[in-house]
Structure formats: structure tokens, C-alpha cells
PDB file of C-alpha atoms in Angstrom:
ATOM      1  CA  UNK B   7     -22.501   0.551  12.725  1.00 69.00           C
ATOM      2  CA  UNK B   8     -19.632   2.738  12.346  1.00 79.00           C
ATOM      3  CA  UNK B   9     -19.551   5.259  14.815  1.00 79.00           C
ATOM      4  CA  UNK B  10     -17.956   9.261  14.357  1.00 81.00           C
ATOM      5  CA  UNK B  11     -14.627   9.228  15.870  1.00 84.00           C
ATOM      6  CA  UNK B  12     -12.910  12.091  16.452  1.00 86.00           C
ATOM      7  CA  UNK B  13     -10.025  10.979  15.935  1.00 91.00           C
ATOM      8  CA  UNK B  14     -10.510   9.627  12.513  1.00 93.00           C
ATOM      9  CA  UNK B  15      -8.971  12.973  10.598  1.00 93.00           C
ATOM     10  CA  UNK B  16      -6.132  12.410  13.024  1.00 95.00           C
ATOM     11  CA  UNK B  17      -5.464   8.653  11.818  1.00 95.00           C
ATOM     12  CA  UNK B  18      -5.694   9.702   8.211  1.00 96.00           C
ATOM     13  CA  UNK B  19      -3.469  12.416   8.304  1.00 97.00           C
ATOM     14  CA  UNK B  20      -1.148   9.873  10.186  1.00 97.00           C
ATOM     15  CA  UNK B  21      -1.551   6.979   7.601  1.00 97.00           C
ATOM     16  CA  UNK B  22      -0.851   9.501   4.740  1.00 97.00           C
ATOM     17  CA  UNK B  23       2.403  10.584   6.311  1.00 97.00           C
ATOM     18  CA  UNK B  24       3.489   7.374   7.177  1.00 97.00           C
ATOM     19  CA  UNK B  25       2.382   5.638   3.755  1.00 97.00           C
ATOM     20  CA  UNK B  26       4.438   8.797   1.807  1.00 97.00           C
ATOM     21  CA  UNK B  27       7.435   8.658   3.580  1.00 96.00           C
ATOM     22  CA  UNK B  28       7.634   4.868   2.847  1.00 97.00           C
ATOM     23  CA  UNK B  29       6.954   5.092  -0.541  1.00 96.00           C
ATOM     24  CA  UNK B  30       9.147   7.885  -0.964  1.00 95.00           C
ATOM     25  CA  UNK B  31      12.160   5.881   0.603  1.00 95.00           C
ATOM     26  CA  UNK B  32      11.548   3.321  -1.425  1.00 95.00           C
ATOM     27  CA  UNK B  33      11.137   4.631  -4.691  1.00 92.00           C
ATOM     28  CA  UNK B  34      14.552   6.954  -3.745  1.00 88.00           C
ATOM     29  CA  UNK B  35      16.481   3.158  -3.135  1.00 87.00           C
ATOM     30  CA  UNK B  36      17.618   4.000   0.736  1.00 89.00           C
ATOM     31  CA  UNK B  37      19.984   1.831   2.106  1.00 86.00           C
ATOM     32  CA  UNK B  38      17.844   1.617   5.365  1.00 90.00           C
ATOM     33  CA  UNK B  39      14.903   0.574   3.169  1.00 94.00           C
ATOM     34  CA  UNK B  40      17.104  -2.463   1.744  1.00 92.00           C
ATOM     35  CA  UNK B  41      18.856  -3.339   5.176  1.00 93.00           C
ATOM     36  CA  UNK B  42      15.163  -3.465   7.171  1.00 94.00           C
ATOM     37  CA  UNK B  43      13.926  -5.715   4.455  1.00 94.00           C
ATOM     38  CA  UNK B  44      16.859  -8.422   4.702  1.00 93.00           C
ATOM     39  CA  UNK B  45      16.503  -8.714   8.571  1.00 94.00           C
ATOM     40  CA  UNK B  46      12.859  -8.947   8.390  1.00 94.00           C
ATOM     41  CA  UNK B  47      13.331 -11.419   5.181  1.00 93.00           C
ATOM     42  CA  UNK B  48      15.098 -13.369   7.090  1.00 92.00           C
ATOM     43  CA  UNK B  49      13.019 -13.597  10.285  1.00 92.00           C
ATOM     44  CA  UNK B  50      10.285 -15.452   8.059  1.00 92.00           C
ATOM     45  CA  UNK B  51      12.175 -17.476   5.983  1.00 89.00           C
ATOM     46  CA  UNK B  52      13.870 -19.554   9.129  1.00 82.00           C
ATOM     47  CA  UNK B  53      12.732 -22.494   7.381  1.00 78.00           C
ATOM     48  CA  UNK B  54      12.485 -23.846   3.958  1.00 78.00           C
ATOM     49  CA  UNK B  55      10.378 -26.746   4.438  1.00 80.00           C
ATOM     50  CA  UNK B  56       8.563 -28.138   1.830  1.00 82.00           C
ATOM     51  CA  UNK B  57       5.143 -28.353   4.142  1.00 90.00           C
ATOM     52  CA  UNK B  58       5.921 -24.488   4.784  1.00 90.00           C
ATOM     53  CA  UNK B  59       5.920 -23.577   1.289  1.00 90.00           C
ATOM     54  CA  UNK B  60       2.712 -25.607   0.233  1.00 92.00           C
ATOM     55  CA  UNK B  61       0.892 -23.953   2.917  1.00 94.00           C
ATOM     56  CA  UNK B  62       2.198 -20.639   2.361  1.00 93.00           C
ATOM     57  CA  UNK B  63       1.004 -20.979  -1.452  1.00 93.00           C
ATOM     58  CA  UNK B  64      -2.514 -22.353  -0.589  1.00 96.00           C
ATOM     59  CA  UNK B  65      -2.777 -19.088   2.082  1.00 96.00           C
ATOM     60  CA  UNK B  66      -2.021 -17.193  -1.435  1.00 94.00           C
ATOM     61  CA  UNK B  67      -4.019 -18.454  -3.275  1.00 95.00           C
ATOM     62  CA  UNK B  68      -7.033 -18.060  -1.487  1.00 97.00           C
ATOM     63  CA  UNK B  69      -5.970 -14.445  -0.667  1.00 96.00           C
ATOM     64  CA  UNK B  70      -5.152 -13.287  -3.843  1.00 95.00           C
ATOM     65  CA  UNK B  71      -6.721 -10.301  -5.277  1.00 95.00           C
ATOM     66  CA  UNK B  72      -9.071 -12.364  -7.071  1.00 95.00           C
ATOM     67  CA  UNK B  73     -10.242 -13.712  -4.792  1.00 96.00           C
ATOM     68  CA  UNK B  74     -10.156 -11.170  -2.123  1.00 97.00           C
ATOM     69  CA  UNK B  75     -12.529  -9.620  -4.643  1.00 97.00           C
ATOM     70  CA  UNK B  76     -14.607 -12.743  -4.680  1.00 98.00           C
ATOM     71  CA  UNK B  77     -14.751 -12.977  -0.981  1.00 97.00           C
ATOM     72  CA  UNK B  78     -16.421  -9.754  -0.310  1.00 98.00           C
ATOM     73  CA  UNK B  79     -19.083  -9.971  -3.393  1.00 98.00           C
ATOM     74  CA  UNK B  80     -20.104 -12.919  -1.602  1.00 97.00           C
ATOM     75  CA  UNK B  81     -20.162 -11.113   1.956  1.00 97.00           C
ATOM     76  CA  UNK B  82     -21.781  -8.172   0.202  1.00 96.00           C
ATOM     77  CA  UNK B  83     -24.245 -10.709  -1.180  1.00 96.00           C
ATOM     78  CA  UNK B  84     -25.291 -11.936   1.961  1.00 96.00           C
ATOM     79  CA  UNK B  85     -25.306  -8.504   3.844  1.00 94.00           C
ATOM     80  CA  UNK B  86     -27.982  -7.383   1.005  1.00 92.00           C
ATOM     81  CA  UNK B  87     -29.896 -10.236   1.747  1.00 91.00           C
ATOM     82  CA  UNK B  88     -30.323  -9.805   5.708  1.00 91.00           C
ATOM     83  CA  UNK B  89     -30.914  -5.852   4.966  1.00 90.00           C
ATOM     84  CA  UNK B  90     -27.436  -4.505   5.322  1.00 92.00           C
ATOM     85  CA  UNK B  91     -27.864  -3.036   2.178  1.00 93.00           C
ATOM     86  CA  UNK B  92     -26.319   0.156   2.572  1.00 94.00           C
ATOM     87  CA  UNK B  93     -22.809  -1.881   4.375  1.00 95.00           C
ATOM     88  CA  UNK B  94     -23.102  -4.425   1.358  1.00 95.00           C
ATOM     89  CA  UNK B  95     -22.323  -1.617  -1.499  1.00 96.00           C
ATOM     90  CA  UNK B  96     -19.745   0.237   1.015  1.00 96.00           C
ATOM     91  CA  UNK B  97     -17.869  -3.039   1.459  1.00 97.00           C
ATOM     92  CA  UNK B  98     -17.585  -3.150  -2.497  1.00 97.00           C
ATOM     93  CA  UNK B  99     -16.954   0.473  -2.912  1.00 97.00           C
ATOM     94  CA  UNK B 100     -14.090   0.094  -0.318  1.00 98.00           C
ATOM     95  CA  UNK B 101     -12.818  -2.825  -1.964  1.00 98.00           C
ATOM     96  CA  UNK B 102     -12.349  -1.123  -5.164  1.00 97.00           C
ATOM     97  CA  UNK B 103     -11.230   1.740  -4.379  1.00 98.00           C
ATOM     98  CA  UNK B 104      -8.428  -0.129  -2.148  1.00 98.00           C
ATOM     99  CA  UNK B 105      -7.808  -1.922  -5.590  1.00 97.00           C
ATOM    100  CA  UNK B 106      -7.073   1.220  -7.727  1.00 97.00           C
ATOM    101  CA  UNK B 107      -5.282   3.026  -4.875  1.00 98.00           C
ATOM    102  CA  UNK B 108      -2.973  -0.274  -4.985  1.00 97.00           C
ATOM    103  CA  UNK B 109      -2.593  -0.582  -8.883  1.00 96.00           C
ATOM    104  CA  UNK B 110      -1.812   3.439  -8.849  1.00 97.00           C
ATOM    105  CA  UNK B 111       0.729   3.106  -6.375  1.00 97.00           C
ATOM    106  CA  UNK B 112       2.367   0.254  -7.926  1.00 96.00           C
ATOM    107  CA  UNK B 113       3.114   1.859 -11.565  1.00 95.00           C
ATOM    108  CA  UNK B 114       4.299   5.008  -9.771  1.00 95.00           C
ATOM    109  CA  UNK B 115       6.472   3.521  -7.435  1.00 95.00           C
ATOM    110  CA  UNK B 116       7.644   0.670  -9.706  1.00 92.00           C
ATOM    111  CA  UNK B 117       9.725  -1.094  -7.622  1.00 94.00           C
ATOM    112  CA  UNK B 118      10.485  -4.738  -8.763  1.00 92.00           C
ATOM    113  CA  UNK B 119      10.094  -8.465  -6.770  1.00 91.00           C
ATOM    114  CA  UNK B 120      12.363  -9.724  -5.074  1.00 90.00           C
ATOM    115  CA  UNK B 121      14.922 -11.780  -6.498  1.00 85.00           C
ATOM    116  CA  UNK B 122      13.367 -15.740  -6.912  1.00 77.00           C
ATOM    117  CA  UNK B 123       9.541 -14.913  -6.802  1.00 74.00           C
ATOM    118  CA  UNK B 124       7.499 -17.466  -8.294  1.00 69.00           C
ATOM    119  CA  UNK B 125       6.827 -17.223 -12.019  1.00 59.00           C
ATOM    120  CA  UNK B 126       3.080 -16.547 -11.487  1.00 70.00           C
ATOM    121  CA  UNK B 127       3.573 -13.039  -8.906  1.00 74.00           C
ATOM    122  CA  UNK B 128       4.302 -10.687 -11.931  1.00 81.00           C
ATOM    123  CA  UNK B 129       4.442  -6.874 -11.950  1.00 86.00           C
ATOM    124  CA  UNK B 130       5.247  -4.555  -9.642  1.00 93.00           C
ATOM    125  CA  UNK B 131       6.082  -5.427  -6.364  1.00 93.00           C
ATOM    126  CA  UNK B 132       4.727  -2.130  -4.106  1.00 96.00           C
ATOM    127  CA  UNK B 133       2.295  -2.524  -2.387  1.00 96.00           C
ATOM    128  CA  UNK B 134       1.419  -5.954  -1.709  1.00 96.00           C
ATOM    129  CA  UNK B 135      -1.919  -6.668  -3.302  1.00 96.00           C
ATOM    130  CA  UNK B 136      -2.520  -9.193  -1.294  1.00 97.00           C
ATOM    131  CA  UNK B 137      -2.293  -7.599   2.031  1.00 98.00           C
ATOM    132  CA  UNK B 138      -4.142  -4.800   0.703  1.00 98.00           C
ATOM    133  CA  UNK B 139      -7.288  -6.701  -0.260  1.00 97.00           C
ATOM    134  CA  UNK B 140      -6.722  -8.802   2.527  1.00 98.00           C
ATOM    135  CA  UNK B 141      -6.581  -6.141   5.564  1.00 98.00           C
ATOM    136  CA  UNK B 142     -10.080  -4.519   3.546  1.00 98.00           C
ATOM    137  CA  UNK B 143     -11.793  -7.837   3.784  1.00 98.00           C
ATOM    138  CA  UNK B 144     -10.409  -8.610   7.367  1.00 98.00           C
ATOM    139  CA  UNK B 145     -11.647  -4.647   8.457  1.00 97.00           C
ATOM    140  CA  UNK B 146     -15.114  -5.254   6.738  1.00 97.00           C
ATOM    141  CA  UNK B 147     -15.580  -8.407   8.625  1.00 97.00           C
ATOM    142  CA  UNK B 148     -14.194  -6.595  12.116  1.00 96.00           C
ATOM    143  CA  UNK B 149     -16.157  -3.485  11.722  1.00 95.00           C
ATOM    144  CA  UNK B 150     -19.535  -4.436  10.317  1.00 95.00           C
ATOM    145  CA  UNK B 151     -19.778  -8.611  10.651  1.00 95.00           C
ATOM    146  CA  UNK B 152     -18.678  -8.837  14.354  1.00 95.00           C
ATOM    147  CA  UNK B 153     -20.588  -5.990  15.933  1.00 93.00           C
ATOM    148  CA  UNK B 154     -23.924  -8.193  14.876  1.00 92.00           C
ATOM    149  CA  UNK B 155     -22.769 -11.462  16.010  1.00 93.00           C
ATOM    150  CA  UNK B 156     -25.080 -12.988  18.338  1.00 91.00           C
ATOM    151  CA  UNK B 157     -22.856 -13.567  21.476  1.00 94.00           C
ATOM    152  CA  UNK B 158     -19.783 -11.720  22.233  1.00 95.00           C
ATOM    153  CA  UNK B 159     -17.584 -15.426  22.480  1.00 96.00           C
ATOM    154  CA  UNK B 160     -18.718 -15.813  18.692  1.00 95.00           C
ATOM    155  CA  UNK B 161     -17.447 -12.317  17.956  1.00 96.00           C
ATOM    156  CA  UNK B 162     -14.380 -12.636  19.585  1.00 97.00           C
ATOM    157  CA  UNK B 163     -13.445 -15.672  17.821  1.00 97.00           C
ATOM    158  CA  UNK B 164     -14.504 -14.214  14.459  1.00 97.00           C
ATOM    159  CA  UNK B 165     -12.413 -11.540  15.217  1.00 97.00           C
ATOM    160  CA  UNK B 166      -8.999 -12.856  15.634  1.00 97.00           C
ATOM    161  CA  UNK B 167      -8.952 -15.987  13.426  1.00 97.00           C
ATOM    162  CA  UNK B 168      -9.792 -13.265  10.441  1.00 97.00           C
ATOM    163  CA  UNK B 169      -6.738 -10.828  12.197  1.00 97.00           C
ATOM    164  CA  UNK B 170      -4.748 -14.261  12.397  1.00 98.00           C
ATOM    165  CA  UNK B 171      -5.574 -14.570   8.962  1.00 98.00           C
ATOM    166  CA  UNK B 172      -4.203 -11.533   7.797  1.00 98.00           C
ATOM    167  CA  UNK B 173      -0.727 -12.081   9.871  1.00 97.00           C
ATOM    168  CA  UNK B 174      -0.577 -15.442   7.674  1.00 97.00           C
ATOM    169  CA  UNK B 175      -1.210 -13.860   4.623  1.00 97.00           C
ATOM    170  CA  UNK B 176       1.381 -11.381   5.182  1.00 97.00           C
ATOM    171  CA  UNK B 177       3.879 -13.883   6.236  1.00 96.00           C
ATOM    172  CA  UNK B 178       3.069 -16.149   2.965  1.00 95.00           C
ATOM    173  CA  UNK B 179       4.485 -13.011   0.576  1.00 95.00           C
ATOM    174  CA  UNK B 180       7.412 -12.250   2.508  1.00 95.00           C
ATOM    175  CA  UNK B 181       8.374 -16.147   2.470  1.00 94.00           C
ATOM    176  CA  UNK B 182       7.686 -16.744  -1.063  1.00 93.00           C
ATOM    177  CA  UNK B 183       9.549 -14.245  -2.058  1.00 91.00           C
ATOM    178  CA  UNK B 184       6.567 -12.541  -3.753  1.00 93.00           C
ATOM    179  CA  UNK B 185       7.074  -9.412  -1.652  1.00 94.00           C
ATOM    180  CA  UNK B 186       9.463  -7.709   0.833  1.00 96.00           C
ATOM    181  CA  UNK B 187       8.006  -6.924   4.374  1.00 97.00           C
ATOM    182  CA  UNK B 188       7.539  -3.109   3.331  1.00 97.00           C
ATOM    183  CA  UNK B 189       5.882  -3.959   0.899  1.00 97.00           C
ATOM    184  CA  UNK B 190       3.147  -5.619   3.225  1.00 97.00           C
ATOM    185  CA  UNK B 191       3.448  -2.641   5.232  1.00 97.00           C
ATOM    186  CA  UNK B 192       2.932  -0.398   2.830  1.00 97.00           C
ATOM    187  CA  UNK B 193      -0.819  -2.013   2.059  1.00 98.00           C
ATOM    188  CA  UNK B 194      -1.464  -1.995   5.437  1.00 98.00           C
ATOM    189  CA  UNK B 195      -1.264   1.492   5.799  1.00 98.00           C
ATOM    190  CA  UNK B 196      -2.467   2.441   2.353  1.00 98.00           C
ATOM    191  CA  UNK B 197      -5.695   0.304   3.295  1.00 98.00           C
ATOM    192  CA  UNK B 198      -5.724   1.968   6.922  1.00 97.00           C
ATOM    193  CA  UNK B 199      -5.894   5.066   5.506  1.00 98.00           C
ATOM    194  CA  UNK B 200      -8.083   4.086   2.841  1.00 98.00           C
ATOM    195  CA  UNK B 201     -10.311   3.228   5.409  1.00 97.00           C
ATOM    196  CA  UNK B 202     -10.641   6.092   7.315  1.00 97.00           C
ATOM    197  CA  UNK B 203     -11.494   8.075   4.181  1.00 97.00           C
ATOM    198  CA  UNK B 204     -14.532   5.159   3.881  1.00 97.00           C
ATOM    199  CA  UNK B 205     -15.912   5.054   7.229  1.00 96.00           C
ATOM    200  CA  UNK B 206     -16.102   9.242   6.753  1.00 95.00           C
ATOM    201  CA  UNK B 207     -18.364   8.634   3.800  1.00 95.00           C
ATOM    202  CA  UNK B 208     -20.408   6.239   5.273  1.00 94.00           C
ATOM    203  CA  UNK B 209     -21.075   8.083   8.610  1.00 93.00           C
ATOM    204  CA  UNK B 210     -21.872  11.334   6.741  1.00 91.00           C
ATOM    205  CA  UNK B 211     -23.586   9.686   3.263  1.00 89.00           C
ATOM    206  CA  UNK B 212     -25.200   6.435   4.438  1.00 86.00           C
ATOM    207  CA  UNK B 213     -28.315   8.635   6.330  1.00 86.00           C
ATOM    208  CA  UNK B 214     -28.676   9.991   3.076  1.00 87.00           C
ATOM    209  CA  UNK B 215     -28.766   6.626   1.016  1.00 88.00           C
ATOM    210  CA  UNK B 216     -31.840   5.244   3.098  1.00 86.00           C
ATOM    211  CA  UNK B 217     -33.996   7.623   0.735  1.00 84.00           C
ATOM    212  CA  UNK B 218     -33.314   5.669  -2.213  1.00 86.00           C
ATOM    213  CA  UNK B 219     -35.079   2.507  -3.338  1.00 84.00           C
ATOM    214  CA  UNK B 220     -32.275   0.114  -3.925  1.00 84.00           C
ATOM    215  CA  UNK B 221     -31.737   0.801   0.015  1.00 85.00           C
ATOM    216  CA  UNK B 222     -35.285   0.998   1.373  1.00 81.00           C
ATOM    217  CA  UNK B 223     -35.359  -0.824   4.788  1.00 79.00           C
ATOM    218  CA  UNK B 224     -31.553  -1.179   4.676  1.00 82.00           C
ATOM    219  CA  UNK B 225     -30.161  -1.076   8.526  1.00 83.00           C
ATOM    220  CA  UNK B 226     -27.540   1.495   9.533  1.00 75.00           C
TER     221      UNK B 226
END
């Protein structure tokens, strides 16, 4: 299901100098840093309707980390049960490991919300944790979900409504103040890169897994 790319060491080694440099510049306070966030910051917030801001909190809600984590138990769940056994523990395994990289990053970076968050987004502020267990649930769902969809409309439609759905989610931080827009971007390429690491370890181990019971029968 996930094919070898070539140019997958070529991605990662272009997620993990894009993801450093960001951090670095924001842990180091630049002035460019500060000024890209404001413009961006203010792109989003064009409105302060009262609708906006319900919706924006229901999007974040249901894409917290929690529940992010809830999400793709369930999707795991059901890819055991129709014999994607092997994809159901990857999708975990890439969801936790997503998590950690996050909570690492966070406490080494620790950069602080934005001033008038709401009371309940506590701790650090980079990278988003949201967007980051978003954009792994979104990828699991392009990458192994669409693929085995029955007709390519289907697909298609999966496709962007859960892309859509990750644009939203994004948009939700930056306008409730939860986040600034590097911080979204700086989950998106942590979980990029994350990613390519995964799909490396699937193509090369997942052969390998088919000898053991828990994944007799599983598909590739």
C-alpha cells in the first residue's frame, strides 16, 4: 500500500532542515519570526463573529489530541477487522510517535501562547498538537483508506474533505489564539517528516511482520 519512493530520503532530509531552521528561529526570538506571525494572525482573524468562534472551538474540540488519538484507535480498529492488520498497528505506531516527537519539541523549544488563548490550551505553544495529530490522521486516511475505496469518485471525495479538514483545523488555532501560524507549520512538517521515517519502516519491516501470528493473513 505504500510504495518505495525514491525520493523519500530526499523529503526527509528536506523536512528536517526545514523543521530545524524554524525551530531554531523561533526559540532564538527573530524579529522575522514575530513579524510573519502578525500578518498571517491577522489574515485569519478578519472576523470576530460569534458563529466563527463557536465553530472554530467545536473544529477543536473534535481535533484535539485526545481525540486525534481516539480517532485512529477506532480506524485502527476497523482496519484489524477487514485484515489490514499490519496498517492498523503502523497507524498507531505513527500516531505515537508523532505524539512524543510533539511533546519533545515543545519542552525544548518552550515558546509560550499567544497572548488571550483560552484558559483550557495550556503549555507550550510549539508545535501545534493539534495539527500534528491532525495531518497523521488526515495522511493515514490519504495513504492507506483511499487507495481501497471502491470507486475512484468515493476516493476523491474522501480525500479532500479530510485535507479540507486539516486546513480548518489549522485555521481554528491560529483564530483562537491557541497557536501562531508557525506553530501549525511547524507540526506540519514535523509530522511530514515523521512520516517519511514511517512509511520507510513499513516498506522495509511490514514483509517481515506477515510471519507473526498477531498478523497472519494481514494484507500489505
Amino acid at each position: 500500500m505504500i510504495d518505495k519512493s525514491r525520493s523519500r530520503p530526499v523529503k526527509f532530509v528536506v523536512g528536517v532542515i526545514l523543521f530545524a531552521y524554524l525551530s531554531y528561529f523561533i526559540s532564538d526570538g527573530a524579529v522575522g519570526i514575530d513579524l510573519l506571525d502578525v500578518a498571517l494572525t491577522s489574515l485569519v482573524q478578519v472576523s470576530n463573529s460569534g458563529i466563527w468562534v463557536a465553530f472554530y472551538k467545536v473544529i477543536a474540540w473534535l481535533a484535539s489530541p485526545g481525540m486525534d488519538v481516539l480517532w485512529i484507535i477506532i480506524l485502527a480498529f476497523l482496519m484489524y477487522g477487514f485484515k489490514y492488520k499490519i496498517q492498523a498497528f503502523w497507524s498507531l505506531a505513527y500516531m505515537v510517535g508523532a505524539m512524543v516527537l510533539g511533546f519533545i519539541t515543545k519542552h525544548v523549544v518552550g515558546r509560550a501562547r499567544p497572548i488571550g488563548h483560552l484558559a483550557q490550551d495550556t503549555g507550550y505553544s510549539y508545535p501545534s498538537g493539534h495539527v500534528l495529530g491532525t495531518f497523521v490522521l488526515v495522511s493515514v486516511i490519504v495513504m492507506l483508506v483511499v487507495p481501497e475505496l471502491p470507486s475512484y469518485r468515493m476516493a476523491m471525495i474522501v480525500k479532500w474533505v479530510s485535507v479540507v479538514w486539516l486546513i480548518l483545523v489549522i485555521f481554528s488555532r491560529i483564530y483562537l489564539n491557541a497557536h501562531y501560524p508557525t506553530d501549525t507549520l511547524g507540526a506540519v512538517l514535523l509530522a511530514w517528516t515523521w512520516s517519511q521515517i514511517m512509511q520507510w519502516l513499513y516498506v522495509f519491516g511490514a514483509p517481515g511482520l506477515l510471519k507473526w501470528p498477531l498478523f497472519y493473513r494481514s494484507y500489505l
